[in-house]
Amino acid sequence: MKRRLILPYLFMLCFSLNIFAVQGQKKMDRKETLDAVLKVNKYFMEKYADYTATSNVGRVRPSNIWTRGVYYEGLMELYSIYPKETFFDYAYGWSEFHKWNYRNGAVTRNADDYCAGQTYIDLFRLTEDPKQLVSVKANLNMLVNTPQNDDWDWIDAIQMGMPVFAKLGVTMNEPKYFDKMWDMYECTRNEIGGGLFNLEDGLWWRDADFVPPYTEPNGEDCYWSRGNGWVYAALVRVLNEIPKDEKHYQQYLSDFKIMTEALVKCQRKDGFWNASLHDPKNYGGKETTGTSLFIYGMAWGVNNGILDKDVYTPIINKAWSAIVEDAIHDNGFLGFVQGTGKEPKDGQPVTYDSMPDFEDYGIGCFLLAGVEVYKMK
């Protein structure tokens, strides 16, 4: 299998140039950061005031699909720093409408379906109503008690599914959920497609179809920005939950650090990341969702003493400023959001004015990023 080697001196040169380019930027103003987050969220909540309404993109889908689940991940993080009652009511009403269940019920093995469980658990922690966890527990117990571990055969699923296991394991004080989470993650990481995590490049192939000999037009491996963002965010959300003495904590932490180093090398001069991390000319241009997820991870790393503040704060500030200044419309609409898909060519064109097929997950990614930037000292 082709493994692209990175010359150490080239990495250090690129890294040093990137740091030099962003030194001296002003520190993020917390009020301005919060104002930007609230503005984008207000746009969404007003446009989608009816949280019960189905999605009709191509076909009818209920509103508890993964795209909306990601939005609510961001909303619950926003609520944690800005506990506005309307935010709670919006999330609670949505969950109640769906009876705290998934679009294909508690028997589903599809991580896209049970992504909503992240919000159900967050709300349970605030209200402690047992009905909120009935389907979540039934679903994960089914997964725990069946032998297969290869359900997450595309890396997006890592973000949709892993945090549910981590959150429920902590909430119920049940290590069995941590164990199954590792088994499924390890299968995706090391077995599916020969292992979807390329340790030499520090990045993930989206699924087995993109493992070499598949390449981008420039001959590089195909590393899709948002796909890698999903994994990066999942590692953050797991590390933020599980005990530091959990037996696989250090492996998750190592993967997070490896990815961080790889992602820094791919940042554009303007602060964004391209849809294609190793081929900037293949549908090159600003892209908000991957950028938001990378900001989220790096800011969390700084906030938790995992990443060096002096090194990473300028990188984070540059990326966050780029989104705030270049992507947010006056009405709160978020530009440069790549539509759904699995590779750089999907959901194109990605422009300031283009409307993605689903905009909820893009806003959810942005909220995750904004909350962590807001927390930075």
Tab-separated table of C-alpha atoms in Angstrom, residues 50-256:
chain	number	residue	atom	x	y	z
A	50	ASP	CA	-40.386	24.491	13.196
A	51	TYR	CA	-37.960	21.846	14.441
A	52	THR	CA	-40.532	19.140	13.625
A	53	ALA	CA	-40.490	19.855	9.898
A	54	THR	CA	-39.071	17.111	7.701
A	55	SER	CA	-36.179	17.532	5.310
A	56	ASN	CA	-37.146	17.281	1.662
A	57	VAL	CA	-33.781	17.197	-0.078
A	58	GLY	CA	-34.209	14.490	-2.687
A	59	ARG	CA	-36.605	12.625	-0.417
A	60	VAL	CA	-38.424	13.166	2.839
A	61	ARG	CA	-36.345	12.614	5.964
A	62	PRO	CA	-37.246	13.252	9.607
A	63	SER	CA	-35.521	16.130	11.376
A	64	ASN	CA	-33.508	13.874	13.704
A	65	ILE	CA	-31.116	12.791	10.945
A	66	TRP	CA	-27.372	13.256	11.390
A	67	THR	CA	-27.243	16.686	9.783
A	68	ARG	CA	-29.579	18.085	12.414
A	69	GLY	CA	-27.927	16.035	15.132
A	70	VAL	CA	-24.658	17.857	14.459
A	71	TYR	CA	-26.420	21.210	14.703
A	72	TYR	CA	-27.762	20.279	18.131
A	73	GLU	CA	-24.285	19.231	19.245
A	74	GLY	CA	-23.243	22.804	18.584
A	75	LEU	CA	-26.347	24.269	20.171
A	76	MET	CA	-25.832	22.330	23.390
A	77	GLU	CA	-22.241	23.558	23.561
A	78	LEU	CA	-23.503	27.098	23.064
A	79	TYR	CA	-26.055	26.569	25.822
A	80	SER	CA	-23.245	25.493	28.147
A	81	ILE	CA	-21.667	28.958	27.964
A	82	TYR	CA	-24.802	31.003	27.246
A	83	PRO	CA	-27.748	29.254	28.924
A	84	LYS	CA	-30.580	30.973	27.137
A	85	GLU	CA	-33.933	29.331	27.788
A	86	THR	CA	-34.935	29.390	24.125
A	87	PHE	CA	-31.885	27.271	23.268
A	88	PHE	CA	-32.873	24.646	25.806
A	89	ASP	CA	-36.498	24.691	24.671
A	90	TYR	CA	-35.483	24.309	21.027
A	91	ALA	CA	-33.357	21.257	21.775
A	92	TYR	CA	-35.783	19.745	24.265
A	93	GLY	CA	-38.804	20.231	21.994
A	94	TRP	CA	-36.991	18.590	19.092
A	95	SER	CA	-36.003	15.611	21.233
A	96	GLU	CA	-39.480	15.290	22.731
A	97	PHE	CA	-41.082	15.412	19.277
A	98	HIS	CA	-38.919	12.479	18.198
A	99	LYS	CA	-39.712	10.631	21.429
A	100	TRP	CA	-35.992	10.530	22.264
A	101	ASN	CA	-35.599	7.947	19.537
A	102	TYR	CA	-33.880	7.528	16.173
A	103	ARG	CA	-35.243	7.638	12.656
A	104	ASN	CA	-34.817	3.867	12.298
A	105	GLY	CA	-35.460	3.063	15.937
A	106	ALA	CA	-33.244	1.629	18.639
A	107	VAL	CA	-32.290	-1.374	16.477
A	108	THR	CA	-30.276	0.730	14.032
A	109	ARG	CA	-26.569	0.068	13.552
A	110	ASN	CA	-26.097	3.184	11.425
A	111	ALA	CA	-24.147	5.848	13.325
A	112	ASP	CA	-25.892	8.540	11.278
A	113	ASP	CA	-29.109	7.488	12.994
A	114	TYR	CA	-27.877	7.521	16.561
A	115	CYS	CA	-25.922	10.774	16.307
A	116	ALA	CA	-28.958	12.433	17.906
A	117	GLY	CA	-28.167	10.473	21.072
A	118	GLN	CA	-25.440	12.971	21.915
A	119	THR	CA	-28.057	15.650	22.501
A	120	TYR	CA	-30.441	13.295	24.273
A	121	ILE	CA	-27.694	12.493	26.791
A	122	ASP	CA	-26.781	16.155	27.228
A	123	LEU	CA	-30.402	16.964	28.005
A	124	PHE	CA	-30.690	14.010	30.372
A	125	ARG	CA	-27.781	15.412	32.335
A	126	LEU	CA	-29.772	18.611	32.813
A	127	THR	CA	-33.172	17.103	33.652
A	128	GLU	CA	-32.542	13.455	34.630
A	129	ASP	CA	-35.747	12.116	33.114
A	130	PRO	CA	-35.231	8.354	32.516
A	131	LYS	CA	-37.328	8.364	29.331
A	132	GLN	CA	-34.610	10.374	27.621
A	133	LEU	CA	-32.183	7.467	27.688
A	134	VAL	CA	-34.453	4.501	26.934
A	135	SER	CA	-33.639	4.334	23.221
A	136	VAL	CA	-30.033	5.424	23.670
A	137	LYS	CA	-29.360	2.587	26.116
A	138	ALA	CA	-31.299	0.036	24.088
A	139	ASN	CA	-29.371	0.915	20.957
A	140	LEU	CA	-25.908	0.872	22.507
A	141	ASN	CA	-26.646	-2.287	24.500
A	142	MET	CA	-27.559	-3.977	21.234
A	143	LEU	CA	-24.252	-2.846	19.726
A	144	VAL	CA	-22.303	-3.890	22.812
A	145	ASN	CA	-23.880	-7.336	22.863
A	146	THR	CA	-23.313	-8.193	19.204
A	147	PRO	CA	-19.875	-9.231	17.931
A	148	GLN	CA	-19.396	-7.137	14.794
A	149	ASN	CA	-17.230	-4.045	15.038
A	150	ASP	CA	-17.126	-2.925	11.411
A	151	ASP	CA	-20.168	-0.651	11.356
A	152	TRP	CA	-18.086	2.524	11.041
A	153	ASP	CA	-16.757	1.811	7.563
A	154	TRP	CA	-16.669	5.499	6.655
A	155	ILE	CA	-14.880	7.971	8.889
A	156	ASP	CA	-17.802	10.391	9.278
A	157	ALA	CA	-19.416	7.696	11.415
A	158	ILE	CA	-16.685	8.074	14.016
A	159	GLN	CA	-18.013	11.509	14.947
A	160	MET	CA	-21.643	10.495	14.715
A	161	GLY	CA	-21.188	7.431	16.905
A	162	MET	CA	-18.168	7.553	19.216
A	163	PRO	CA	-19.293	10.431	21.449
A	164	VAL	CA	-22.587	8.662	22.179
A	165	PHE	CA	-20.652	5.729	23.644
A	166	ALA	CA	-18.356	8.047	25.601
A	167	LYS	CA	-21.189	10.154	26.984
A	168	LEU	CA	-23.340	7.191	27.979
A	169	GLY	CA	-20.375	5.384	29.525
A	170	VAL	CA	-19.668	8.396	31.737
A	171	THR	CA	-23.328	9.035	32.528
A	172	MET	CA	-24.020	5.420	33.517
A	173	ASN	CA	-20.523	4.725	34.881
A	174	GLU	CA	-20.384	1.701	32.566
A	175	PRO	CA	-16.936	0.829	31.100
A	176	LYS	CA	-18.544	-1.619	28.658
A	177	TYR	CA	-19.463	1.334	26.460
A	178	PHE	CA	-15.849	2.524	26.424
A	179	ASP	CA	-14.698	-0.975	25.485
A	180	LYS	CA	-17.083	-1.314	22.551
A	181	MET	CA	-16.289	2.218	21.414
A	182	TRP	CA	-12.609	1.278	21.218
A	183	ASP	CA	-13.325	-1.966	19.365
A	184	MET	CA	-15.307	-0.120	16.705
A	185	TYR	CA	-12.813	2.743	16.427
A	186	GLU	CA	-9.881	0.344	16.246
A	187	CYS	CA	-11.583	-1.602	13.467
A	188	THR	CA	-11.998	1.549	11.380
A	189	ARG	CA	-8.521	2.782	12.225
A	190	ASN	CA	-6.577	-0.427	11.626
A	191	GLU	CA	-8.676	-2.957	9.716
A	192	ILE	CA	-11.248	-1.537	7.291
A	193	GLY	CA	-9.564	-0.962	3.935
A	194	GLY	CA	-6.303	-2.076	5.524
A	195	GLY	CA	-6.710	0.715	8.064
A	196	LEU	CA	-8.162	4.128	7.238
A	197	PHE	CA	-5.718	6.109	9.387
A	198	ASN	CA	-2.457	6.745	7.544
A	199	LEU	CA	-0.047	7.315	10.406
A	200	GLU	CA	2.708	8.500	8.072
A	201	ASP	CA	0.603	11.403	6.827
A	202	GLY	CA	-1.364	11.755	10.049
A	203	LEU	CA	-4.660	11.850	8.145
A	204	TRP	CA	-7.577	9.571	7.327
A	205	TRP	CA	-8.874	8.189	4.063
A	206	ARG	CA	-12.620	8.705	3.977
A	207	ASP	CA	-13.417	5.030	3.336
A	208	ALA	CA	-11.917	1.985	1.633
A	209	ASP	CA	-12.656	3.435	-1.827
A	210	PHE	CA	-10.062	6.164	-1.253
A	211	VAL	CA	-7.189	4.000	-0.015
A	212	PRO	CA	-4.243	3.926	-2.493
A	213	PRO	CA	-3.885	3.346	-5.349
A	214	TYR	CA	-6.649	5.986	-5.462
A	215	THR	CA	-5.121	9.448	-5.771
A	216	GLU	CA	-6.099	13.065	-6.285
A	217	PRO	CA	-5.356	14.688	-9.675
A	218	ASN	CA	-1.949	15.837	-8.428
A	219	GLY	CA	-0.994	12.274	-7.478
A	220	GLU	CA	-1.382	12.747	-3.730
A	221	ASP	CA	-3.553	10.630	-1.460
A	222	CYS	CA	-7.139	11.859	-1.108
A	223	TYR	CA	-7.729	13.338	2.335
A	224	TRP	CA	-11.107	15.023	2.471
A	225	SER	CA	-11.178	17.992	4.807
A	226	ARG	CA	-14.539	17.515	6.498
A	227	GLY	CA	-14.035	13.768	6.820
A	228	ASN	CA	-10.851	14.383	8.750
A	229	GLY	CA	-12.683	17.088	10.667
A	230	TRP	CA	-15.272	14.559	11.783
A	231	VAL	CA	-12.588	12.284	13.227
A	232	TYR	CA	-10.774	15.202	14.843
A	233	ALA	CA	-13.975	16.419	16.493
A	234	ALA	CA	-14.851	12.897	17.641
A	235	LEU	CA	-11.505	12.549	19.383
A	236	VAL	CA	-12.110	15.860	21.155
A	237	ARG	CA	-15.589	14.880	22.261
A	238	VAL	CA	-14.370	11.506	23.537
A	239	LEU	CA	-11.294	12.870	25.309
A	240	ASN	CA	-13.464	15.531	26.914
A	241	GLU	CA	-15.653	12.816	28.442
A	242	ILE	CA	-13.755	9.687	29.378
A	243	PRO	CA	-11.528	9.423	32.477
A	244	LYS	CA	-7.846	10.056	31.878
A	245	ASP	CA	-7.078	6.610	33.263
A	246	GLU	CA	-9.374	4.865	30.779
A	247	LYS	CA	-7.219	2.226	29.102
A	248	HIS	CA	-7.374	3.732	25.612
A	249	TYR	CA	-7.270	7.412	26.576
A	250	GLN	CA	-3.591	7.762	25.686
A	251	GLN	CA	-4.128	6.224	22.237
A	252	TYR	CA	-6.947	8.644	21.459
A	253	LEU	CA	-4.763	11.489	22.705
A	254	SER	CA	-1.852	10.355	20.544
A	255	ASP	CA	-4.075	10.215	17.449
A	256	PHE	CA	-5.360	13.699	18.222
